[in-house]
Structure formats: C-alpha cells, structure tokens
Short mmCIF file of C-alpha atoms and ligand atoms in Angstrom, two decimals:
data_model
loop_
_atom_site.label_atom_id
_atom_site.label_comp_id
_atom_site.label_asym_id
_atom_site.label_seq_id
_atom_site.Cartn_x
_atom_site.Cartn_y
_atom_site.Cartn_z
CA UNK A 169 -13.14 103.25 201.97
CA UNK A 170 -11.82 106.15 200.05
CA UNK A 171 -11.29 109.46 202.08
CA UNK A 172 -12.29 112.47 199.67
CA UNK A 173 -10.50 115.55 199.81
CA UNK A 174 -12.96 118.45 200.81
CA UNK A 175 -13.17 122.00 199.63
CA UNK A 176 -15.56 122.88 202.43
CA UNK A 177 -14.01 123.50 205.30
CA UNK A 178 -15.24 125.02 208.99
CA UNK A 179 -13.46 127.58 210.72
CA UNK A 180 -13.89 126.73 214.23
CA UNK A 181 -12.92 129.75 215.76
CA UNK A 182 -15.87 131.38 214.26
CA UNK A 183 -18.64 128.74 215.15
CA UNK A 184 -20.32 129.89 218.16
CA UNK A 185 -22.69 126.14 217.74
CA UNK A 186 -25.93 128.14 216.55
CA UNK A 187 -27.06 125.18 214.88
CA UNK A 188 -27.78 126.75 211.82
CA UNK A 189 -26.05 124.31 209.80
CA UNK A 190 -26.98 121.40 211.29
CA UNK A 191 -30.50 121.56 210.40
CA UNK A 192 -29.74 122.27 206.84
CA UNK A 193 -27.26 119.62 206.06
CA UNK A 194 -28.64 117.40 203.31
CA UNK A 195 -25.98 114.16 204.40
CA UNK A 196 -26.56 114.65 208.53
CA UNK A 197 -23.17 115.48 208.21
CA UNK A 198 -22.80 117.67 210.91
CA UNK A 199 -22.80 117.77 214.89
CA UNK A 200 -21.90 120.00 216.99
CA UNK A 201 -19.51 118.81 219.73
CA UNK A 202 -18.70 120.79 223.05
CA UNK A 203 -20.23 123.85 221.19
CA UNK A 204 -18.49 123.70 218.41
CA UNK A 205 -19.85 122.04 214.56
CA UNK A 206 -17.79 119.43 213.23
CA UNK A 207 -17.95 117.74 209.90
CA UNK A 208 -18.57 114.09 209.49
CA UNK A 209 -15.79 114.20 206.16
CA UNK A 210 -16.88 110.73 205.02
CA UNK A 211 -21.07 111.73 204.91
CA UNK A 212 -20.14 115.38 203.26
CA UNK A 213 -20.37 116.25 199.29
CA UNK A 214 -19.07 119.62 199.44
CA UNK A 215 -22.75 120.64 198.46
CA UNK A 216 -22.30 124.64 200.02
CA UNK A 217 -25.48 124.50 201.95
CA UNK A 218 -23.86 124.85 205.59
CA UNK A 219 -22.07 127.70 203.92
CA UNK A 220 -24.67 129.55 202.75
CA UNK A 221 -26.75 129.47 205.80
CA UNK A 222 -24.11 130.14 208.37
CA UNK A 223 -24.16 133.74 209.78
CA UNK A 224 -20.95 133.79 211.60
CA UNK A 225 -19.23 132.58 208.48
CA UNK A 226 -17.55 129.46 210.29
CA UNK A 227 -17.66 127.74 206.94
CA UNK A 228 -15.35 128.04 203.87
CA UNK A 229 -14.30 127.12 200.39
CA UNK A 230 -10.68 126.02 199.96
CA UNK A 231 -9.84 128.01 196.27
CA UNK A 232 -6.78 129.75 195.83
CA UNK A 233 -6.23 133.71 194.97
CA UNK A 234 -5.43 135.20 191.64
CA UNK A 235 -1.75 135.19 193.16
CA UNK A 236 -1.48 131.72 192.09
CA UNK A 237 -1.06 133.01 188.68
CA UNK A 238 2.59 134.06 189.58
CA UNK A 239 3.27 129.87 189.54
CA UNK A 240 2.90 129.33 186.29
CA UNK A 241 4.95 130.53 183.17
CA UNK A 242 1.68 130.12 180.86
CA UNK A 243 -1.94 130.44 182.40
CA UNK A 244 -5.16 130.05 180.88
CA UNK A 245 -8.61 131.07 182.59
CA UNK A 246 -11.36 128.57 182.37
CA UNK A 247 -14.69 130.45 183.30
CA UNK A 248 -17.80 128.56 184.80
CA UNK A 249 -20.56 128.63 182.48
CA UNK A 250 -22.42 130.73 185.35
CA UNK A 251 -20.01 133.51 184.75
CA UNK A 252 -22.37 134.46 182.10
CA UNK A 253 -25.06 135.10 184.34
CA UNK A 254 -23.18 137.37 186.69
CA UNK A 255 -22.57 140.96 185.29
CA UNK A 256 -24.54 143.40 184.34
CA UNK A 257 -26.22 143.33 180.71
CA UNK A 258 -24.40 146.38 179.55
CA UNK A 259 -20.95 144.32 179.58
CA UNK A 260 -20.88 142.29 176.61
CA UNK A 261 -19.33 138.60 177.51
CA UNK A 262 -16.59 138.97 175.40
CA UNK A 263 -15.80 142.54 176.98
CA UNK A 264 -15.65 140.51 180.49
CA UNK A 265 -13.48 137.59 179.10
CA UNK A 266 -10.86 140.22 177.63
CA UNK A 267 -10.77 141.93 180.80
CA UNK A 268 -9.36 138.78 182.20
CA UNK A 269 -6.39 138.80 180.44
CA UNK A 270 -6.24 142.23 181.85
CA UNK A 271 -6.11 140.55 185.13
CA UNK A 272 -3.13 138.49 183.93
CA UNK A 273 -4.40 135.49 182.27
CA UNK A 274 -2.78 134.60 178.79
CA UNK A 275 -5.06 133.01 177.15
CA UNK A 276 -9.25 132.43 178.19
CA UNK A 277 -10.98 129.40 176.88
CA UNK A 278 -15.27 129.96 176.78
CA UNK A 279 -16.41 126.29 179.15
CA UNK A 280 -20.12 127.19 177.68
CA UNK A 281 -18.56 126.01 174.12
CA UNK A 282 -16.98 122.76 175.86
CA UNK A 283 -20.66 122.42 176.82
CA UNK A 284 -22.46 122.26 173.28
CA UNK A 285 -19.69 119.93 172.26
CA UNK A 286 -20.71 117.98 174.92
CA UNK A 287 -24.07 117.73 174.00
CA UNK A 288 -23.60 116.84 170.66
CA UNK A 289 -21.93 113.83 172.30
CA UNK A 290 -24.31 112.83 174.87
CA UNK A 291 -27.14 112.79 172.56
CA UNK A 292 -24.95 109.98 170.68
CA UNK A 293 -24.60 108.09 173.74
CA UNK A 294 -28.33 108.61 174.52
CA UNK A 295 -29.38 106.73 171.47
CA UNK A 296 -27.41 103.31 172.61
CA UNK A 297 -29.27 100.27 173.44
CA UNK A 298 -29.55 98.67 176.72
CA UNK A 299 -29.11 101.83 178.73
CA UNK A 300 -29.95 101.81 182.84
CA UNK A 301 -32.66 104.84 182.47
CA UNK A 302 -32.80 107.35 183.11
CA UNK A 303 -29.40 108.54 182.35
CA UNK A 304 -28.28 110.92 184.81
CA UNK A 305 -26.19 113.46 184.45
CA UNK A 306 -23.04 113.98 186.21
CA UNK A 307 -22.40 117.77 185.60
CA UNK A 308 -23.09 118.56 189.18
CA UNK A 309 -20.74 116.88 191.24
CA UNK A 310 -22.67 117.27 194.43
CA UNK A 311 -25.25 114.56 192.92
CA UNK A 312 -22.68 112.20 191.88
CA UNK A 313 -21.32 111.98 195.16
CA UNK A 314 -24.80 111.79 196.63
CA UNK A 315 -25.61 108.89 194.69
CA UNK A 316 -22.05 107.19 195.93
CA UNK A 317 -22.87 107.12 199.83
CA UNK A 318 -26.76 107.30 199.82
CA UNK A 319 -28.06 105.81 196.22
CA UNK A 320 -25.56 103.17 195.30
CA UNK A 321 -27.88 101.24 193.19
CA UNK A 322 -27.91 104.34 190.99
CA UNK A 323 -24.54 104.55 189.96
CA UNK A 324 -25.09 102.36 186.69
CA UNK A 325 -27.56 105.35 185.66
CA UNK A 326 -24.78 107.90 185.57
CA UNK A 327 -23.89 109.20 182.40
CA UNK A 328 -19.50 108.92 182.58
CA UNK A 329 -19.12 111.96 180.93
CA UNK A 330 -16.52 114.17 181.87
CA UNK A 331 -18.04 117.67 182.90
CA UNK A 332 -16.91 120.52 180.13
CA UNK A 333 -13.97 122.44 182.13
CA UNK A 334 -12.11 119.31 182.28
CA UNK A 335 -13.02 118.37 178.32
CA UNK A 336 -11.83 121.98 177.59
CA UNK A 337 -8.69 121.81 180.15
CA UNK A 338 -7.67 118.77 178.70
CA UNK A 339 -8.06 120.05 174.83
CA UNK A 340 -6.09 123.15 175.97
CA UNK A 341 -3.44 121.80 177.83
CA UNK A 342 -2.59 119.09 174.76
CA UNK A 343 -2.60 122.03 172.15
CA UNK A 344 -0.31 123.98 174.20
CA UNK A 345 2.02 121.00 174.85
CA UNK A 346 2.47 120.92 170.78
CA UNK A 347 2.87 124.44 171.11
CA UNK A 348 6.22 124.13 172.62
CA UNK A 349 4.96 124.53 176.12
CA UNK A 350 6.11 122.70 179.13
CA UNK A 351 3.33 121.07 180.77
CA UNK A 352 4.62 122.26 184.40
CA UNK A 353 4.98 125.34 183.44
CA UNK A 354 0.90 125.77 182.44
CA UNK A 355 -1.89 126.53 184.62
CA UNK A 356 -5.17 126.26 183.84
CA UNK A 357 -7.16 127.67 186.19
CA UNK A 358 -11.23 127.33 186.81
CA UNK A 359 -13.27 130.43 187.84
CA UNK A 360 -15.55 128.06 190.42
CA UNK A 361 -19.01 129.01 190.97
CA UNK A 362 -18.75 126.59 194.08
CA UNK A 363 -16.85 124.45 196.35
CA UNK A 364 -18.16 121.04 194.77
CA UNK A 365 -15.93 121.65 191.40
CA UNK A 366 -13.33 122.51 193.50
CA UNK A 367 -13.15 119.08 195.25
CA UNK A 368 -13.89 117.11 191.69
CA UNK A 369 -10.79 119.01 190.34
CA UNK A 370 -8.62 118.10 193.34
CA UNK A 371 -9.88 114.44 193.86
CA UNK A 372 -11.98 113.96 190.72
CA UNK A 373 -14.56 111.28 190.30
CA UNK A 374 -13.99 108.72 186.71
CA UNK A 375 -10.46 110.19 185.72
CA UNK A 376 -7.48 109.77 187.49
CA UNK A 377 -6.43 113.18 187.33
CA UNK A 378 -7.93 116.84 186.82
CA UNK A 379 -6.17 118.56 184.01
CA UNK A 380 -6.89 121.66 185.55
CA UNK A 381 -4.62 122.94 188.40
CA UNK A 382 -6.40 125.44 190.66
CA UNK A 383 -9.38 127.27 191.24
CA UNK A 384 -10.47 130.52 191.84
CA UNK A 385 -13.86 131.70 193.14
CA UNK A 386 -16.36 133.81 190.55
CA UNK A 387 -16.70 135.91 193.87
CA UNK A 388 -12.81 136.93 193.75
CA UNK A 389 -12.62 137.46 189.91
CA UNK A 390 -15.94 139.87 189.39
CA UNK A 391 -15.11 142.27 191.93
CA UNK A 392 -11.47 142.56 190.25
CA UNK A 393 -13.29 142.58 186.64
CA UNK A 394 -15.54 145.54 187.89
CA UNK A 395 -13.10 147.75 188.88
CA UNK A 396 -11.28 147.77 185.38
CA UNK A 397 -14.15 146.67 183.05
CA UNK A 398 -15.21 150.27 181.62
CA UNK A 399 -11.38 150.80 180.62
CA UNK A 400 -10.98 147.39 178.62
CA UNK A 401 -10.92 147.35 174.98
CA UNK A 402 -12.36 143.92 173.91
CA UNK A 403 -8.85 143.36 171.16
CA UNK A 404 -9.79 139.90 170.86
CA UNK A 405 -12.80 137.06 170.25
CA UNK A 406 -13.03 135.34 172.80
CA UNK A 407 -16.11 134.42 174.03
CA UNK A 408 -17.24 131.51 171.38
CA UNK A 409 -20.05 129.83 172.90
CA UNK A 410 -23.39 129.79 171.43
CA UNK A 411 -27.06 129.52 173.01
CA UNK A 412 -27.25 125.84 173.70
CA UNK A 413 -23.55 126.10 175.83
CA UNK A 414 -24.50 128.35 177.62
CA UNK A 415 -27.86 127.81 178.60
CA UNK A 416 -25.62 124.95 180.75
CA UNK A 417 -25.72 127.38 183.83
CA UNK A 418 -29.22 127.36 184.34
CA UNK A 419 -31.37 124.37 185.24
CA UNK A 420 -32.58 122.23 182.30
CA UNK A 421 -30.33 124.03 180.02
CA UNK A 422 -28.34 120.74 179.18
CA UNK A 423 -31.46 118.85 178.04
CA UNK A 424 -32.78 121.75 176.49
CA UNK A 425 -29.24 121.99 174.34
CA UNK A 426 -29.75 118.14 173.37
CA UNK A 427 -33.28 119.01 172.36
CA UNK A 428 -34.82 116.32 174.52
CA UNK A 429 -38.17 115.32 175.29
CA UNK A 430 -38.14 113.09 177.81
CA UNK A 431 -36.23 114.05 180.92
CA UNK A 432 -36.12 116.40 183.66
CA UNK A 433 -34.50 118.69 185.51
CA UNK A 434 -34.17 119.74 189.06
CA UNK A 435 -33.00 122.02 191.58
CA UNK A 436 -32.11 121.96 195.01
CA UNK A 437 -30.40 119.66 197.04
CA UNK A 438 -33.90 118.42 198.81
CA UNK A 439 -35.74 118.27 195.67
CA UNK A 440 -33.24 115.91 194.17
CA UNK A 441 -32.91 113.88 197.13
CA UNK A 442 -37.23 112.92 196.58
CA UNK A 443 -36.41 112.38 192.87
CA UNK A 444 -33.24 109.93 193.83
CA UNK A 445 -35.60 107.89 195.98
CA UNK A 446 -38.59 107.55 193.58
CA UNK A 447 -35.63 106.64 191.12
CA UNK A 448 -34.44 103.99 193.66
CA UNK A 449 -38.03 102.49 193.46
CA UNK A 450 -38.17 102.41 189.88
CA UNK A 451 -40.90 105.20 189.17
CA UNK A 452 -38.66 106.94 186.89
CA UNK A 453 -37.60 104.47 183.88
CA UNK A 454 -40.21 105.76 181.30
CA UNK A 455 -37.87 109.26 181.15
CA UNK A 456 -34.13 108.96 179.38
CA UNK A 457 -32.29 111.59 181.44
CA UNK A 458 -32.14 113.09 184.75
CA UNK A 459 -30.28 116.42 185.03
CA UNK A 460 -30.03 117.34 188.93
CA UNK A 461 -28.52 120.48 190.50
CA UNK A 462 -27.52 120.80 194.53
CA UNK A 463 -28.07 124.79 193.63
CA UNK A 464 -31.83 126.67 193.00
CA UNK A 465 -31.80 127.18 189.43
CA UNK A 466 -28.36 125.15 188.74
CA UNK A 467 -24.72 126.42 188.42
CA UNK A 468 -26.29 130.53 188.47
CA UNK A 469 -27.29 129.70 192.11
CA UNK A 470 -23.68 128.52 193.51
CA UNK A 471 -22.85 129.86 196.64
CA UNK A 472 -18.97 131.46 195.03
CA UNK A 473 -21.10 133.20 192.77
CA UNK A 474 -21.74 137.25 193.26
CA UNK A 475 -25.58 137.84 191.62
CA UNK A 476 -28.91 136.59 193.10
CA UNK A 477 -29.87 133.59 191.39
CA UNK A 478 -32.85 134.93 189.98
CA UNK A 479 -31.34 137.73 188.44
CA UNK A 480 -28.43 135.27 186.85
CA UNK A 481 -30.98 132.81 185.58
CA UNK A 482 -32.76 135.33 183.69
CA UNK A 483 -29.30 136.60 182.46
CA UNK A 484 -28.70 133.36 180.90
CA UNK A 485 -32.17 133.45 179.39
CA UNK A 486 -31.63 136.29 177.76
CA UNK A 487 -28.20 135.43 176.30
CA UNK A 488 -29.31 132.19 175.15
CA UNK A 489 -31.77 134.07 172.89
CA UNK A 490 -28.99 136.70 172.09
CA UNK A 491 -26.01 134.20 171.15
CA UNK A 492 -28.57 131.80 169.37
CA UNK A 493 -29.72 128.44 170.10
CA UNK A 494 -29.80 127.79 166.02
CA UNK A 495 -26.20 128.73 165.95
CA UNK A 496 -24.04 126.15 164.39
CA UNK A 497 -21.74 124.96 166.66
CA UNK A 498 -17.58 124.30 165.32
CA UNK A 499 -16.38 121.04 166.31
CA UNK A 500 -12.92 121.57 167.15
CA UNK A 501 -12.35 118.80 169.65
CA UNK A 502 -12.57 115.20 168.09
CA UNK A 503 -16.11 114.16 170.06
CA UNK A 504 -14.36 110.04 170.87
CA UNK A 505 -14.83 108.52 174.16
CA UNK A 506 -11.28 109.22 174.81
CA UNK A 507 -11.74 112.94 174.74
CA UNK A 508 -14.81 112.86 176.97
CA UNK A 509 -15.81 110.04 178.70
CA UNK A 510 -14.60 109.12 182.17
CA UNK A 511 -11.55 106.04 182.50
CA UNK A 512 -12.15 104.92 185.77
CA UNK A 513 -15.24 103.45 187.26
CA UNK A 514 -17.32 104.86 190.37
CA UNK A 515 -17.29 103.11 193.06
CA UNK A 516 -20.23 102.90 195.81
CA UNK A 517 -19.41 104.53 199.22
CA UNK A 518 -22.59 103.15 201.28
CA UNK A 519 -21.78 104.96 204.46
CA UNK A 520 -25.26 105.02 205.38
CA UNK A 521 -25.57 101.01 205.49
CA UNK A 522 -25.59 100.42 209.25
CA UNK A 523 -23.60 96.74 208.70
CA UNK A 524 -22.22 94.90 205.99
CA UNK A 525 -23.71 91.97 207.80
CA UNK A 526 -27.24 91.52 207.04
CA UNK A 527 -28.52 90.02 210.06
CA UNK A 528 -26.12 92.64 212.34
CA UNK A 529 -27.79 95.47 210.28
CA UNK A 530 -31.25 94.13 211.11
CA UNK A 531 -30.19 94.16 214.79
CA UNK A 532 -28.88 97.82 214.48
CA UNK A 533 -32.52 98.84 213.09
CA UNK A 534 -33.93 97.51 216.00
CA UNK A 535 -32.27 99.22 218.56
CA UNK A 536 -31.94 102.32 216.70
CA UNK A 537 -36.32 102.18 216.98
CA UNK A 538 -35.89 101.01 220.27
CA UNK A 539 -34.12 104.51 220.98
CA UNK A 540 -35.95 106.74 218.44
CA UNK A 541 -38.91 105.12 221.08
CA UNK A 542 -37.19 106.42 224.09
CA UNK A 543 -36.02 109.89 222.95
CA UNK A 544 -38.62 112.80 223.22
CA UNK A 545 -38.75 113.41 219.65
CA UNK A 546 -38.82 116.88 219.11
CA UNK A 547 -35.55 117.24 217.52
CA UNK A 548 -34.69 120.11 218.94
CA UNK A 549 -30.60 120.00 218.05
CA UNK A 550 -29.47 120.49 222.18
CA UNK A 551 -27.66 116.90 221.80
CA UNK A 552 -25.68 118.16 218.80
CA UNK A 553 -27.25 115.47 216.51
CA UNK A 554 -29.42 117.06 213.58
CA UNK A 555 -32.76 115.37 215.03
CA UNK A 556 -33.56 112.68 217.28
CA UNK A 557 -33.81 109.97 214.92
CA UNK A 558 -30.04 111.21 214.05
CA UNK A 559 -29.19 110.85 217.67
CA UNK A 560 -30.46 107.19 218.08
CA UNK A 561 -28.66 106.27 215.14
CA UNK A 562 -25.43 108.05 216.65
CA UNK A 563 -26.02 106.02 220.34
CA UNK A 564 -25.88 102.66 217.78
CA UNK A 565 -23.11 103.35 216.11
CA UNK A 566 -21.17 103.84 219.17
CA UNK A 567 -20.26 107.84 218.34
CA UNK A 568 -22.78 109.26 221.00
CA UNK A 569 -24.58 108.07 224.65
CA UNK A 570 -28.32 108.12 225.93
CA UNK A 571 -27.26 111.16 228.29
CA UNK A 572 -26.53 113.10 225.24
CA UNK A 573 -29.87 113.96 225.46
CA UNK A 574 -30.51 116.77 227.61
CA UNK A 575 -34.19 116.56 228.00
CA UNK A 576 -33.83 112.97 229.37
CA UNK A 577 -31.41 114.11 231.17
CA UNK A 578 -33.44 116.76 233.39
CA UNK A 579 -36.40 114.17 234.11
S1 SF4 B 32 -20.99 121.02 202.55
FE1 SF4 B 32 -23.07 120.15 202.48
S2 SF4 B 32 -22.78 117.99 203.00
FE2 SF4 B 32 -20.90 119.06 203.63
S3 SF4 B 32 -21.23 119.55 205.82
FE3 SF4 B 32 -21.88 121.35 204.58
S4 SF4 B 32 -24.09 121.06 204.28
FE4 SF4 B 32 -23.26 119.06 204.92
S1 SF4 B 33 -25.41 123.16 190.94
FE1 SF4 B 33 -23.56 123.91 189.92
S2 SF4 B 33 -22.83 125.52 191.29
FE2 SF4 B 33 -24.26 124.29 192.49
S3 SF4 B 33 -22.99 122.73 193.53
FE3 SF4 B 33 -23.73 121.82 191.60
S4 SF4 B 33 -22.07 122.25 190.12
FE4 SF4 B 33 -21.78 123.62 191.85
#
C-alpha cells in the first residue's frame, strides 16, 4: 500500500500525553506510547483536528515561509478562496491581493475565479448518464482520503475533478512557459487555509503531479498583509472572481454556484463521517451531489486560517452579494477534461479491513468481541488507545497486549 506524505506532523518534545488528541481523532489514528502521542501515518488524512485541539501545540503543519520566494526567479501567489473571508470589511479584496505583490509576489492569480470555471464544468458532467449518485465532491481533500481507507465502495461516487488552485496553477504555469519563462525558474505558491491542501499538493490524489510548488499558511501571509495594508495603493485588478467563486469558501457554496437542487452540503469531520455511512447503505441515491467539508462551515473554518469561522463565513456572505452571483463569468481557460479532470485513478486504501481473508477477518471479529467483553469499557484513554473497543482491536492486530490495560491490571 501507498505511504502518503503528511503535512501534519507532531512535535514530540512538546506532547506531555494529555490525551487531548486522541479523543478527537476522526481515523483512531493516534496513541499515545510511553507518554508520548504518535501518529498511525497510514490511518491519518491530514484533517487538522489533533491540531486544533492540542494545547501544548505538539502538532504542526509542514508549509514553508515567505522566504521560499527567494527560490524562484518568477513567483505567482495563489490565494485560498477562504482568504476572502479573513480581513476586515474595510479592505477591499483587491486592496489585499495588491498588497501581496508588495510582499514580493509577481504576479497573483484570484483561485475563487478557477472556482466558477469549475462549476460551469461540473454542472456539464452532472448532466451525464449512468452516474454512481450522488456525485461527491472532491474539493476537500480530507474526504477524499476518508473515503480511500474507510469508504472504499464510495470511490466510484467521486467527482475526478481537479480542485481550482491546481486548474489555475496549471493555466498559469503554461501561459508563463509561452511567455518565455523557464518552468524551474517559476513558483507558484498556495496561501493554504490548512494542512490537507498541503499534502494533496505534495502527494496529490488523480494527477501525477501538483503544478504548484509550495505552500504558505493564510496565518503567515495576513499578519504580514496587516502591517502594510493601509500604505498599499491597489495599481492593479486583480481580484477577478465573482459571487458564485467565491462563495466556494463557505459550505454549500459550490452547489449553490451550480444552482443545484438536489444535493447537500456538510460540515465537520463527524457529520460527514454519518453521511458517508448512510451513503454506504444506499440512503442517499435520490440526491446528485454531495459536497463535504472536514472544517465547520468549509474552507473559512481551516485551522491555518486567522478569523473565527463565524465571522469568515458571514464575510463570504456578504461578498457574494457584493461581487454578484448574476455576474457573468469570462471563460479564459478552455473548460476540456484535459484542463480539469483528474488522469489517474483512486485507488482504495482499506486499512480498516481487519484481513484480506474472509474467513481470517471473521476470526479477528471474534476475538476482537471476545476482548471488547473482557475490557472494562469505560474508555478512559490510560492504555493509550482512543477507547476500549480501539484497544481490543489493537491486542488483535498484534500492536498492543491485555496488560495494556491498567484497570485490569490493578484487579
Ligand atoms: S490530522 Fe486528523 S487524522 Fe491525522 S492524526 Fe490528526 S486528528 Fe488524526
Ligand atoms: S474544509 Fe477546506 S480548509 Fe478544511 S480541511 Fe477541507 S479543504 Fe482544508
């Protein structure tokens, strides 16, 4: 099986084995060994959550700094759509995205716009016959690579599209190739609103390779942008996006933009997970698309980001109304599967199935309830294991013991 690079990463010399993140793990990633957590790295999908709740920040992001600029002769600054939802109302976008060439970009290409062209396209593929429904959408990578390890039987509902950086890194980096430009010599750099676009731009999912080169955290960039933003003269246009782009950062935004009626949206890791297993059973075929977001209120809510999600989902709101969701939008990339759909196919990682063979896996379930039986059930963490259940699994599996268990272990 595949090993996935990972953007999260745990600082161990911070983790003083609180527990915090165990419990709040969506994959049962995590255990925490001689005091210490450790990542399972075949179980995570970079989803943020053991970031976010971590109060010793033991857990990280792997982006780069603003010094990776210096790398590149040419360097262009793809925001996140949720950039839009993160400064104040008083700084027009196009103020903010001028300010970034202040910061020493050379060129800034809007993602939201990407976004609308993408729509325009996925309605077209939305209308095809013989489609596994609902569609789902594969804009947030944690759910993609939740559906690989724990929803195989999913993966012909995913919609391969490519997400709108890499359909707007890939239109960029081609004109600027005919430009005269020397494709080493250009960076195209994301502004991430979390760690899970970090990992699908280093070890992408349906292409072979990310057209964009590094990211940067929205965290890193705003503070920079705030310090300068009241002395930049907004010279040039370049924030290009219109209403239905980029009403992308917020949940149901990308079904709103494609004018849909029957889908729908949700937020939050858990909440997906329940809507993943009813679409397992096959309670969900009467709707045509499923947009899902590991983040409350989609892309505003990622953990790199600076404002409360709230606050950046009303943002958006707001300047979906103010940039127009009548707008017409200007095709200016050629909307042909080449351009946006993914190459390579997705494979199923089912690192949850306890054997490959069947009658071995029905022996594994049995002694896993055989030990669920004989633990004390109150999940209390102590073991390291996010819950008993966890642990039982764990003893079968041959990663922990019965004496793991230190309740058992005082009787
Ligand atoms: S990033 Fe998500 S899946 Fe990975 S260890 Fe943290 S909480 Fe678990
Ligand atoms: S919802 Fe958006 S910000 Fe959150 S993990 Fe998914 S892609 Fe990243």
């Amino acid at each position: 099986m595949k090993n996935y690079w990972h953007s999260v990463v745990l600082e161990k010399d911070y983790c003083n084995g609180c527990t915090h993140c165990l419990d709040r793990c969506p994959t049962q990633a995590i255990r925490i060994i001689n005091g210490k957590a450790q990542i399972i790295q075949d179980r995570c999908i970079d989803c943020g959550e053991c970031l976010r709740v971590c109060p010793y920040h033991a857990k990280g992001a792997l982006v780069s700094t603003l010094e990776i600029l210096k790398t590149f002769k040419y360097t262009v600054a793809l925001p996140a759509i949720s950039f839009y939802g993160q400064f104040p109302e008083e700084y027009d976008m196009n103020r903010v995205y001028n300010a970034l060439l202040e910061l020493g970009f050379d060129e800034v290409y809007d993602t939201a716009h990407a976004a609308e062209l993408l729509s325009v396209y996925e309605n077209a593929v939305l209308d095809k016959e013989n489609l596994n429904k609902p569609l789902i959408s594969t804009y947030c990578p944690v759910i993609t690579r939740l559906i690989q390890i724990k929803y195989p039987t999913l993966i012909d509902n995913i919609i391969k599209l490519e997400a709108p950086m890499e359909i707007a890194a890939r239109h960029v980096r081609r004109r600027l190739i005919k430009e005269g430009h020397k494709d080493e010599e250009i960076g195209i750099i994301y502004i991430t609103p979390c760690p899970a676009k970090v990992t699908s731009i280093k070890d992408p999912i349906g292409i072979d390779k990310s057209n964009i080169d590094e990211a940067v955290s929205t965290e890193e960039i705003y503070y920079k942008i705030m310090k300068i933003i009241d002395k930049v003269e907004p010279k040039h246009q370049l924030q290009r996006a219109t209403g239905k782009g980029i009403g992308w950062a917020r949940v149901g935004g990308q079904s709103y933009a494609m004018e849909l009626e029957d889908y729908i949206a949700v937020d939050g890791i858990d909440e997906v997970i329940k809507v993943l297993e009813s679409m397992e059973l096959g309670k969900l075929v009467s709707l045509d698309f499923f947009e899902g977001y590991a983040c409350v209120n989609g892309c505003v809510g990622g953990p790199l980001n600076v404002e409360n999600t709230f606050i950046g989902k009303n943002r958006v709101r707001k300047l979906t109304k103010k940039y127009g969701m009548d707008q017409p939008i200007v095709i200016d990339i050629e909307l042909t599967p080449e351009n946006l759909e993914w190459n390579t196919p997705i494979l199923p990682m089912p690192i949850f199935k306890l054997d490959t063979d069947f009658k071995k896996a029905l022996e594994k379930m049995a002694k896993i309830e055989e030990y669920t039986q004989m633990l004390p059930g109150i999940n209390c963490g102590a073991c390291g294991a996010p819950n008993c259940r966890v642990l039982a699994e764990d003893i079968v599996n041959g990663y922990a013991k019965i004496e793991d268990c230190m309740l058992l272990n005082k009787r």
